[in-house]
CSV table of C-alpha atoms and ligand atoms in Angstrom, one decimal:
chain,number,residue,atom,x,y,z
T,1382,MET,CA,70.0,117.4,156.4
T,1383,PRO,CA,71.8,119.9,158.9
T,1384,GLN,CA,74.3,121.0,156.6
T,1385,HIS,CA,71.7,122.0,154.3
T,1386,ARG,CA,71.6,125.5,156.3
T,1387,PHE,CA,75.1,126.2,154.7
T,1388,ILE,CA,73.7,126.2,151.1
T,1389,VAL,CA,73.0,129.9,150.1
T,1390,CYS,CA,70.5,130.4,147.3
T,1391,SER,CA,71.0,133.8,146.6
T,1392,TYR,CA,73.0,137.0,147.3
T,1393,THR,CA,72.0,140.3,148.1
T,1394,LYS,CA,75.2,142.1,146.9
T,1395,SER,CA,77.3,141.8,144.1
T,1396,LEU,CA,81.3,141.7,143.9
T,1397,SER,CA,83.8,142.2,141.3
T,1398,LEU,CA,87.0,142.9,142.5
T,1399,GLY,CA,88.9,142.9,146.1
T,1400,THR,CA,91.3,141.4,148.7
T,1401,VAL,CA,90.3,139.9,152.2
T,1402,SER,CA,92.8,138.5,154.7
T,1403,TRP,CA,92.6,136.4,157.6
T,1404,GLN,CA,95.4,135.1,160.5
T,1405,SER,CA,94.3,131.7,161.6
T,1406,PRO,CA,96.1,129.4,164.3
T,1407,SER,CA,97.1,125.8,164.7
T,1408,ASN,CA,95.6,123.9,167.2
T,1409,ILE,CA,96.6,120.9,169.4
T,1410,ALA,CA,94.5,118.3,170.3
T,1411,LEU,CA,94.3,116.7,173.7
T,1412,VAL,CA,91.7,113.9,172.9
T,1413,LYS,CA,92.5,113.0,169.2
T,1414,TYR,CA,90.9,112.9,166.0
T,1415,TRP,CA,92.0,109.5,164.2
T,1416,GLY,CA,89.4,107.8,162.0
T,1417,LYS,CA,86.8,109.4,159.7
T,1418,TYR,CA,83.8,108.4,157.4
T,1419,GLY,CA,81.7,110.0,155.0
T,1420,GLU,CA,82.5,113.3,154.0
T,1421,GLN,CA,85.2,114.4,156.7
T,1422,MET,CA,83.2,113.2,159.6
T,1423,PRO,CA,85.1,112.3,162.7
T,1424,MET,CA,84.8,108.5,164.1
T,1425,ASN,CA,84.9,110.0,167.6
T,1426,ALA,CA,85.1,113.4,169.1
T,1427,SER,CA,88.3,115.3,169.9
T,1428,VAL,CA,89.2,118.7,172.0
T,1429,SER,CA,91.8,120.6,171.3
T,1430,PHE,CA,93.6,123.9,172.7
T,1431,THR,CA,93.7,126.4,170.1
T,1432,LEU,CA,97.4,128.2,169.6
T,1433,LYS,CA,98.4,131.6,169.8
T,1434,ASN,CA,101.8,131.8,167.8
T,1435,CYS,CA,102.0,129.4,165.2
T,1436,ASN,CA,99.5,130.5,162.5
T,1437,THR,CA,98.9,131.0,158.8
T,1438,LYS,CA,98.0,134.6,157.2
T,1439,THR,CA,96.3,134.0,153.9
T,1440,SER,CA,95.2,136.8,151.6
T,1441,LEU,CA,92.5,136.0,149.2
T,1442,SER,CA,92.7,138.5,146.2
T,1443,PHE,CA,89.5,137.9,143.6
T,1444,GLU,CA,88.3,139.0,140.5
T,1445,LYS,CA,85.1,138.3,138.4
T,1446,LYS,CA,85.3,136.3,135.5
T,1447,ASP,CA,83.0,135.0,132.7
T,1448,THR,CA,84.6,131.9,132.2
T,1449,GLU,CA,83.4,128.4,133.3
T,1450,GLY,CA,85.5,126.2,136.0
T,1451,PHE,CA,87.9,127.3,139.0
T,1452,ASP,CA,90.8,129.5,138.2
T,1453,PHE,CA,93.3,130.0,141.3
T,1454,GLU,CA,96.9,130.0,141.8
T,1455,VAL,CA,98.4,129.6,145.3
T,1456,TYR,CA,101.4,131.6,146.6
T,1457,LEU,CA,103.7,130.5,149.7
T,1458,ASP,CA,106.0,133.5,151.1
T,1459,GLY,CA,105.7,135.2,147.7
T,1460,LYS,CA,106.4,132.3,145.6
T,1461,ARG,CA,103.9,130.2,143.2
T,1462,GLU,CA,103.3,126.9,145.1
T,1463,VAL,CA,101.9,124.5,142.6
T,1464,SER,CA,102.1,121.4,145.0
T,1465,PHE,CA,99.4,123.1,147.0
T,1466,GLU,CA,96.8,123.7,143.9
T,1467,PRO,CA,95.7,119.8,143.8
T,1468,LYS,CA,94.6,120.0,147.4
T,1469,ILE,CA,93.0,123.7,147.1
T,1470,LYS,CA,91.5,122.1,144.0
T,1471,LYS,CA,90.1,119.4,146.2
T,1472,PHE,CA,88.8,121.4,148.6
T,1473,PHE,CA,87.0,123.9,145.8
T,1474,GLU,CA,85.1,121.1,144.7
T,1475,ARG,CA,83.9,119.9,148.1
T,1476,VAL,CA,82.7,123.2,149.2
T,1477,GLU,CA,81.5,124.6,145.9
T,1478,VAL,CA,77.9,123.5,146.8
T,1479,TYR,CA,77.9,125.7,149.7
T,1480,LEU,CA,80.0,128.4,148.2
T,1481,PRO,CA,78.0,129.0,144.5
T,1482,PHE,CA,80.2,131.9,143.9
T,1483,LEU,CA,83.5,129.8,143.7
T,1484,ASN,CA,83.3,129.3,139.7
T,1485,ASN,CA,82.4,133.1,139.2
T,1486,PHE,CA,85.9,134.6,140.5
T,1487,LYS,CA,89.5,134.5,139.5
T,1488,PHE,CA,91.6,133.9,143.0
T,1489,LYS,CA,95.1,134.6,144.0
T,1490,ILE,CA,95.7,132.8,147.0
T,1491,GLU,CA,98.8,134.1,149.1
T,1492,THR,CA,99.9,132.5,152.2
T,1493,THR,CA,102.8,132.4,154.8
T,1494,ASN,CA,103.3,130.9,157.8
T,1495,SER,CA,104.8,131.9,161.3
T,1496,PHE,CA,106.2,128.8,161.8
T,1497,PRO,CA,109.3,127.6,159.8
T,1498,HIS,CA,108.6,126.0,156.6
T,1499,SER,CA,108.9,121.9,156.6
T,1500,SER,CA,109.1,122.5,160.9
T,1501,GLY,CA,106.9,119.2,160.7
T,1502,ILE,CA,104.1,121.5,162.3
T,1503,ALA,CA,100.9,120.6,160.2
T,1504,SER,CA,100.1,124.0,158.3
T,1505,SER,CA,96.9,122.4,156.9
T,1506,ALA,CA,94.8,123.1,160.1
T,1507,SER,CA,95.9,126.8,160.2
T,1508,GLY,CA,96.0,127.2,156.5
T,1509,MET,CA,92.5,125.6,155.6
T,1510,SER,CA,90.9,127.5,158.1
T,1511,ALA,CA,92.2,130.8,157.2
T,1512,LEU,CA,91.3,130.2,153.7
T,1513,ALA,CA,87.7,129.0,154.8
T,1514,LEU,CA,87.6,132.4,157.0
T,1515,CYS,CA,88.6,134.6,153.5
T,1516,LEU,CA,85.9,132.7,151.6
T,1517,MET,CA,83.3,133.5,154.6
T,1518,ASP,CA,84.5,136.9,154.2
T,1519,MET,CA,83.6,137.3,150.6
T,1520,GLU,CA,80.3,135.5,151.3
T,1521,ARG,CA,79.4,138.1,154.0
T,1522,GLN,CA,80.1,141.0,151.6
T,1523,MET,CA,77.7,139.5,149.1
T,1524,GLN,CA,75.1,138.7,152.3
T,1525,PRO,CA,76.1,141.3,155.1
T,1526,GLU,CA,73.3,140.3,157.1
T,1527,ILE,CA,74.4,137.0,158.1
T,1528,PRO,CA,74.6,136.7,161.6
T,1529,ASP,CA,78.5,136.5,163.4
T,1530,ASP,CA,77.4,132.8,164.8
T,1531,TYR,CA,76.7,131.5,161.4
T,1532,PHE,CA,79.6,133.0,160.1
T,1533,VAL,CA,81.7,131.4,162.4
T,1534,GLU,CA,80.1,128.0,162.2
T,1535,LYS,CA,79.9,128.2,158.6
T,1536,ALA,CA,84.0,128.7,158.6
T,1537,SER,CA,84.6,126.0,160.7
T,1538,PHE,CA,82.4,123.6,158.4
T,1539,LEU,CA,84.2,124.7,155.3
T,1540,ALA,CA,87.6,124.5,156.8
T,1541,ARG,CA,86.4,120.9,158.1
T,1542,LEU,CA,85.9,119.8,154.5
T,1543,GLY,CA,89.6,121.0,153.6
T,1544,SER,CA,91.2,119.3,156.6
T,1545,GLY,CA,89.3,118.2,159.7
T,1546,SER,CA,91.2,119.5,162.3
T,1547,ALA,CA,91.2,122.7,160.9
T,1548,CYS,CA,87.3,123.3,162.0
T,1549,ARG,CA,88.9,123.7,165.4
T,1550,SER,CA,91.2,126.7,164.8
T,1551,ILE,CA,88.3,129.3,164.1
T,1552,GLU,CA,87.9,130.1,167.9
T,1553,GLY,CA,89.7,129.5,171.1
T,1554,PRO,CA,90.7,128.4,173.4
T,1555,LEU,CA,89.3,125.2,173.9
T,1556,ILE,CA,87.1,123.7,171.0
T,1557,VAL,CA,85.3,120.5,170.8
T,1558,TRP,CA,84.7,118.8,167.5
T,1559,GLY,CA,82.5,115.4,167.1
T,1560,GLU,CA,79.0,114.8,168.5
T,1561,HIS,CA,79.2,113.7,172.2
T,1562,HIS,CA,76.3,113.2,174.2
T,1563,GLU,CA,77.6,115.1,177.1
T,1564,VAL,CA,78.8,117.9,175.3
T,1565,ASP,CA,75.8,120.1,174.3
T,1566,GLY,CA,75.7,121.8,170.7
T,1567,SER,CA,78.7,119.5,169.8
T,1568,SER,CA,78.6,118.5,166.2
T,1569,ASN,CA,80.5,116.4,163.5
T,1570,LEU,CA,79.8,119.3,161.2
T,1571,PHE,CA,82.0,122.1,162.5
T,1572,GLY,CA,83.9,122.9,166.0
T,1573,THR,CA,82.4,124.6,169.0
T,1574,LYS,CA,83.6,126.3,172.1
T,1575,TYR,CA,83.8,123.9,175.1
T,1576,PRO,CA,80.7,124.9,177.0
T,1577,PHE,CA,81.7,124.2,180.4
T,1578,GLY,CA,83.8,125.6,183.3
T,1579,VAL,CA,87.2,125.7,183.2
T,1580,HIS,CA,89.6,126.0,186.2
T,1581,GLN,CA,92.4,128.8,186.3
T,1582,ASN,CA,95.1,126.4,186.1
T,1583,PHE,CA,94.3,125.8,182.5
T,1584,LYS,CA,94.4,129.8,181.6
T,1585,ASN,CA,96.9,130.4,178.9
T,1586,TYR,CA,98.1,126.9,179.3
T,1587,GLN,CA,101.5,126.8,177.6
T,1588,ASP,CA,102.6,124.4,174.6
T,1589,THR,CA,106.5,124.3,173.8
T,1590,ILE,CA,106.7,122.5,170.2
T,1591,LEU,CA,109.9,120.6,170.2
T,1592,LEU,CA,111.1,120.1,166.3
T,1593,VAL,CA,112.6,116.7,166.2
T,1594,ASP,CA,112.2,116.0,162.9
T,1595,LYS,CA,111.5,118.6,160.3
T,1596,GLY,CA,111.1,116.2,157.3
T,1597,GLU,CA,108.0,115.7,155.2
T,1598,LYS,CA,105.5,113.4,156.9
T,1599,GLN,CA,106.3,109.8,155.6
T,1600,VAL,CA,102.3,109.0,155.8
T,1601,SER,CA,99.7,111.5,155.2
T,1602,SER,CA,96.9,112.3,157.9
T,1603,THR,CA,94.3,111.1,155.4
T,1604,LEU,CA,95.9,107.6,154.8
T,1605,GLY,CA,96.3,107.2,158.7
T,1606,HIS,CA,92.6,107.9,159.3
T,1607,ASP,CA,91.8,105.3,156.2
T,1608,LEU,CA,93.8,102.8,158.0
T,1609,MET,CA,91.2,103.0,160.9
T,1610,LEU,CA,88.3,101.7,158.8
T,1611,ASP,CA,89.3,98.0,159.2
T,1612,HIS,CA,91.6,98.7,162.1
T,1613,PRO,CA,91.2,95.6,164.8
T,1614,PHE,CA,91.2,98.2,167.5
T,1615,ALA,CA,89.0,100.8,166.0
T,1616,GLU,CA,86.1,100.2,168.0
T,1617,GLN,CA,87.9,100.1,171.4
T,1618,ARG,CA,89.7,103.1,170.4
T,1619,PHE,CA,86.6,105.3,169.6
T,1620,ARG,CA,85.1,104.3,172.8
T,1621,GLN,CA,88.3,105.2,174.8
T,1622,ALA,CA,88.2,108.9,173.1
T,1623,LYS,CA,85.0,109.2,174.1
T,1624,GLU,CA,85.5,108.2,177.5
T,1625,ASN,CA,88.6,110.3,177.9
T,1626,LEU,CA,86.7,113.4,176.8
T,1627,SER,CA,84.1,112.8,179.4
T,1628,LYS,CA,86.7,112.2,181.9
T,1629,LEU,CA,88.2,115.9,180.9
T,1630,ILE,CA,85.0,117.6,181.9
T,1631,PRO,CA,85.5,117.6,185.8
T,1632,VAL,CA,89.5,117.8,185.3
T,1633,PHE,CA,88.7,121.0,183.5
T,1634,LYS,CA,86.3,122.3,186.2
T,1635,LYS,CA,88.6,121.5,189.0
T,1636,GLY,CA,91.7,122.1,187.6
T,1637,ASP,CA,93.1,118.6,188.3
T,1638,LEU,CA,96.2,118.6,186.8
T,1639,SER,CA,97.3,115.2,187.6
T,1640,GLU,CA,94.6,113.7,186.0
T,1641,PHE,CA,94.7,116.1,182.9
T,1642,ILE,CA,98.5,114.7,182.4
T,1643,LYS,CA,97.2,111.0,182.5
T,1644,ILE,CA,94.4,111.8,179.9
T,1645,VAL,CA,96.5,113.6,177.8
T,1646,GLU,CA,99.5,111.1,177.4
T,1647,SER,CA,97.3,108.3,177.1
T,1648,GLU,CA,95.8,109.8,174.2
T,1649,ALA,CA,99.2,110.8,172.6
T,1650,LEU,CA,100.4,107.3,172.9
T,1651,SER,CA,97.0,105.5,172.1
T,1652,LEU,CA,97.0,107.5,168.6
T,1653,HIS,CA,100.5,106.4,167.7
T,1654,ALA,CA,99.6,102.8,169.2
T,1655,MET,CA,96.9,102.7,166.4
T,1656,MET,CA,99.5,103.8,164.1
T,1657,MET,CA,102.0,100.6,164.9
T,1658,THR,CA,99.0,98.5,164.7
T,1659,SER,CA,97.3,99.2,161.7
T,1660,ARG,CA,98.0,97.3,158.3
T,1661,PRO,CA,100.3,98.6,157.0
T,1662,TYR,CA,101.7,99.4,160.2
T,1663,PHE,CA,104.2,102.4,160.4
T,1664,ILE,CA,106.2,104.6,163.5
T,1665,LEU,CA,106.3,108.1,163.3
T,1666,MET,CA,108.2,108.6,166.5
T,1667,LYS,CA,111.8,108.9,166.3
T,1668,PRO,CA,114.4,107.9,168.9
T,1669,ASN,CA,114.9,111.5,170.2
T,1670,THR,CA,110.8,111.6,170.6
T,1671,LEU,CA,111.3,108.8,173.2
T,1672,GLN,CA,114.3,110.5,174.7
T,1673,ILE,CA,112.3,113.6,175.2
T,1674,ILE,CA,109.2,111.8,176.7
T,1675,ASN,CA,111.6,109.8,179.4
T,1676,HIS,CA,113.3,113.2,180.6
T,1677,ILE,CA,109.8,114.9,180.6
T,1678,TRP,CA,109.3,111.7,183.4
T,1679,LYS,CA,112.1,112.1,185.2
T,1680,PHE,CA,111.6,115.6,185.6
T,1681,ARG,CA,108.3,115.4,186.5
T,1682,GLU,CA,108.9,112.6,189.2
T,1683,GLU,CA,111.9,114.6,190.6
T,1684,THR,CA,110.7,118.1,190.8
T,1685,GLY,CA,106.5,117.3,190.9
T,1686,SER,CA,105.8,119.7,187.8
T,1687,ASN,CA,102.8,119.3,186.0
T,1688,ILE,CA,104.5,119.0,182.5
T,1689,CYS,CA,103.3,116.5,180.1
T,1690,PHE,CA,103.7,116.1,176.5
T,1691,THR,CA,101.0,115.3,173.5
T,1692,LEU,CA,102.1,114.1,169.8
T,1693,ASP,CA,100.5,115.2,166.5
T,1694,ALA,CA,100.8,112.7,163.7
T,1695,GLY,CA,104.8,113.2,163.6
T,1696,ALA,CA,107.8,112.8,165.6
T,1697,ASN,CA,107.8,116.6,167.2
T,1698,VAL,CA,106.5,116.9,171.1
T,1699,HIS,CA,104.4,119.2,172.2
T,1700,VAL,CA,105.3,120.0,176.1
T,1701,LEU,CA,102.3,121.2,178.0
T,1702,TYR,CA,102.4,122.6,181.4
T,1703,PRO,CA,100.7,125.5,183.5
T,1704,GLU,CA,101.5,129.1,182.9
T,1705,ILE,CA,102.7,129.5,186.5
T,1706,GLU,CA,105.5,126.9,185.3
T,1707,LYS,CA,106.5,128.9,182.6
T,1708,GLU,CA,109.9,129.9,183.6
T,1709,THR,CA,111.1,126.3,185.4
T,1710,VAL,CA,109.9,124.4,182.6
T,1711,LEU,CA,111.4,126.5,179.9
T,1712,HIS,CA,114.8,126.7,181.6
T,1713,PHE,CA,114.2,122.7,181.7
T,1714,ILE,CA,113.8,122.6,177.9
T,1715,LYS,CA,116.6,124.8,177.2
T,1716,LYS,CA,119.2,122.4,179.4
T,1717,GLU,CA,117.8,119.4,179.0
T,1718,LEU,CA,115.3,118.8,176.2
T,1719,SER,CA,116.6,121.2,173.0
T,1720,LYS,CA,119.8,118.9,172.3
T,1721,PHE,CA,117.0,116.6,171.2
T,1722,CYS,CA,115.7,118.8,168.7
T,1723,LYS,CA,116.8,119.4,165.1
T,1724,ASN,CA,119.3,122.4,165.4
T,1725,GLU,CA,118.2,123.0,168.9
T,1726,GLU,CA,114.8,124.4,167.7
T,1727,PHE,CA,111.7,124.8,169.4
T,1728,ILE,CA,108.5,127.1,169.4
T,1729,GLU,CA,107.1,128.6,172.3
T,1730,ASP,CA,103.4,128.8,172.4
T,1731,GLU,CA,100.3,129.1,174.4
T,1732,ALA,CA,96.6,128.6,174.1
T,1733,GLY,CA,95.2,131.1,172.3
T,1734,LEU,CA,91.8,132.7,171.2
T,1735,GLY,CA,91.5,131.6,167.6
T,1736,ALA,CA,91.4,133.7,164.1
T,1737,GLU,CA,91.6,137.4,163.3
T,1738,LYS,CA,90.9,139.3,160.4
T,1739,ILE,CA,93.9,141.3,158.8
T,1740,LEU,CA,92.9,144.7,158.3
T,1741,ASP,CA,95.1,146.7,156.0
W,1017,LIG,C1,96.8,113.2,164.5
W,1017,LIG,O1,93.1,117.0,160.4
W,1017,LIG,O2,95.3,116.4,159.5
W,1017,LIG,O3,96.5,115.8,164.5
W,1017,LIG,O4,90.9,115.6,158.1
W,1017,LIG,O5,92.6,114.1,156.7
W,1017,LIG,O6,93.2,116.4,157.0
W,1017,LIG,P1,92.5,115.5,157.8
W,1017,LIG,O7,93.5,115.0,158.8
W,1017,LIG,P2,93.9,115.8,159.9
W,1017,LIG,O8,94.4,115.0,161.3
W,1017,LIG,C2,94.7,115.4,162.3
W,1017,LIG,C3,95.2,114.1,163.2
W,1017,LIG,C4,95.7,114.6,164.7
W,1017,LIG,C5,94.9,114.4,165.5
W,1017,LIG,C6,94.1,115.8,166.1
W,1017,LIG,O9,94.3,117.0,165.5
W,1017,LIG,O10,93.1,115.7,166.5
């Protein structure tokens, strides 16, 4: 089994006390992951832009202990957050076989997000990837000879076991996750850097996130993924995603923005169409999500801009556009779109290079 290479039998150094800190970004999928099997394996390959500004900073303090079992506490913005602990416990249970030291330490996990709390932006991708990197950092201290590529791959592998999309947040700016016959090195187990040519048009691609609905998610991603298991259109959807990734390869190479827009917007709407046609069915878009989409289409038609949108599993709209259009599109967003956001709030972001270690 390929994942066996992530199992460590012994460490050469011992650790007793310390703190490691990592900062890891969120990411936005262009071809969406929706549907999984086994232990967090995707039903289709996805590709995403890693973001730059939306990130989680996590410090992991550890102290050797003699007692059995997991022992950890989670803090968000300096306050104990017990509601996060079941998810972390499940994560620890899943990764224990790959990180056999987890039982031997008492942990304090301190985390902060750069984006506003309950902004509706998924913090699981940035949060789980930051935690996975902290744990890998500990592993590297106990096994200093592990190569950099192994470190990155295993961090992505572990992050995936916390939250699927988190495996795409370790590196950037474009990451593929899931086996795809045209993408060498692609894997269901971890994200890999998009290996082909990318035109200048996509350099520092902009993503302005319009915060339409800041509430708690109505439907968890995990439940949504599960509904794909016996979804009547599942097979067709997985085939469509696979084809869309194939179609993106020449698009990235040539810098074909009009084709990019068609693929990306279709992916977003197909994702939401899956939600609307599952049993039980649900709608995550809000009236203002549709208002924004219609205004984007109108602006594109009137100005010839290459602005487009994508959506996550929620009502917020990610507005994507080339860096060269930054000034005009931001002006349009402020003037025409911000009124559809809660408290007129939006976040300016762009494609970034992935996670970084925080040195104190
Ligand atoms: C719609 O990664 O949040 O954002 O693996 O259950 O944690 P779990 O799901 P998650 O799903 C993300 C779904 C998506 C599309 C995407 O990011 O590809």
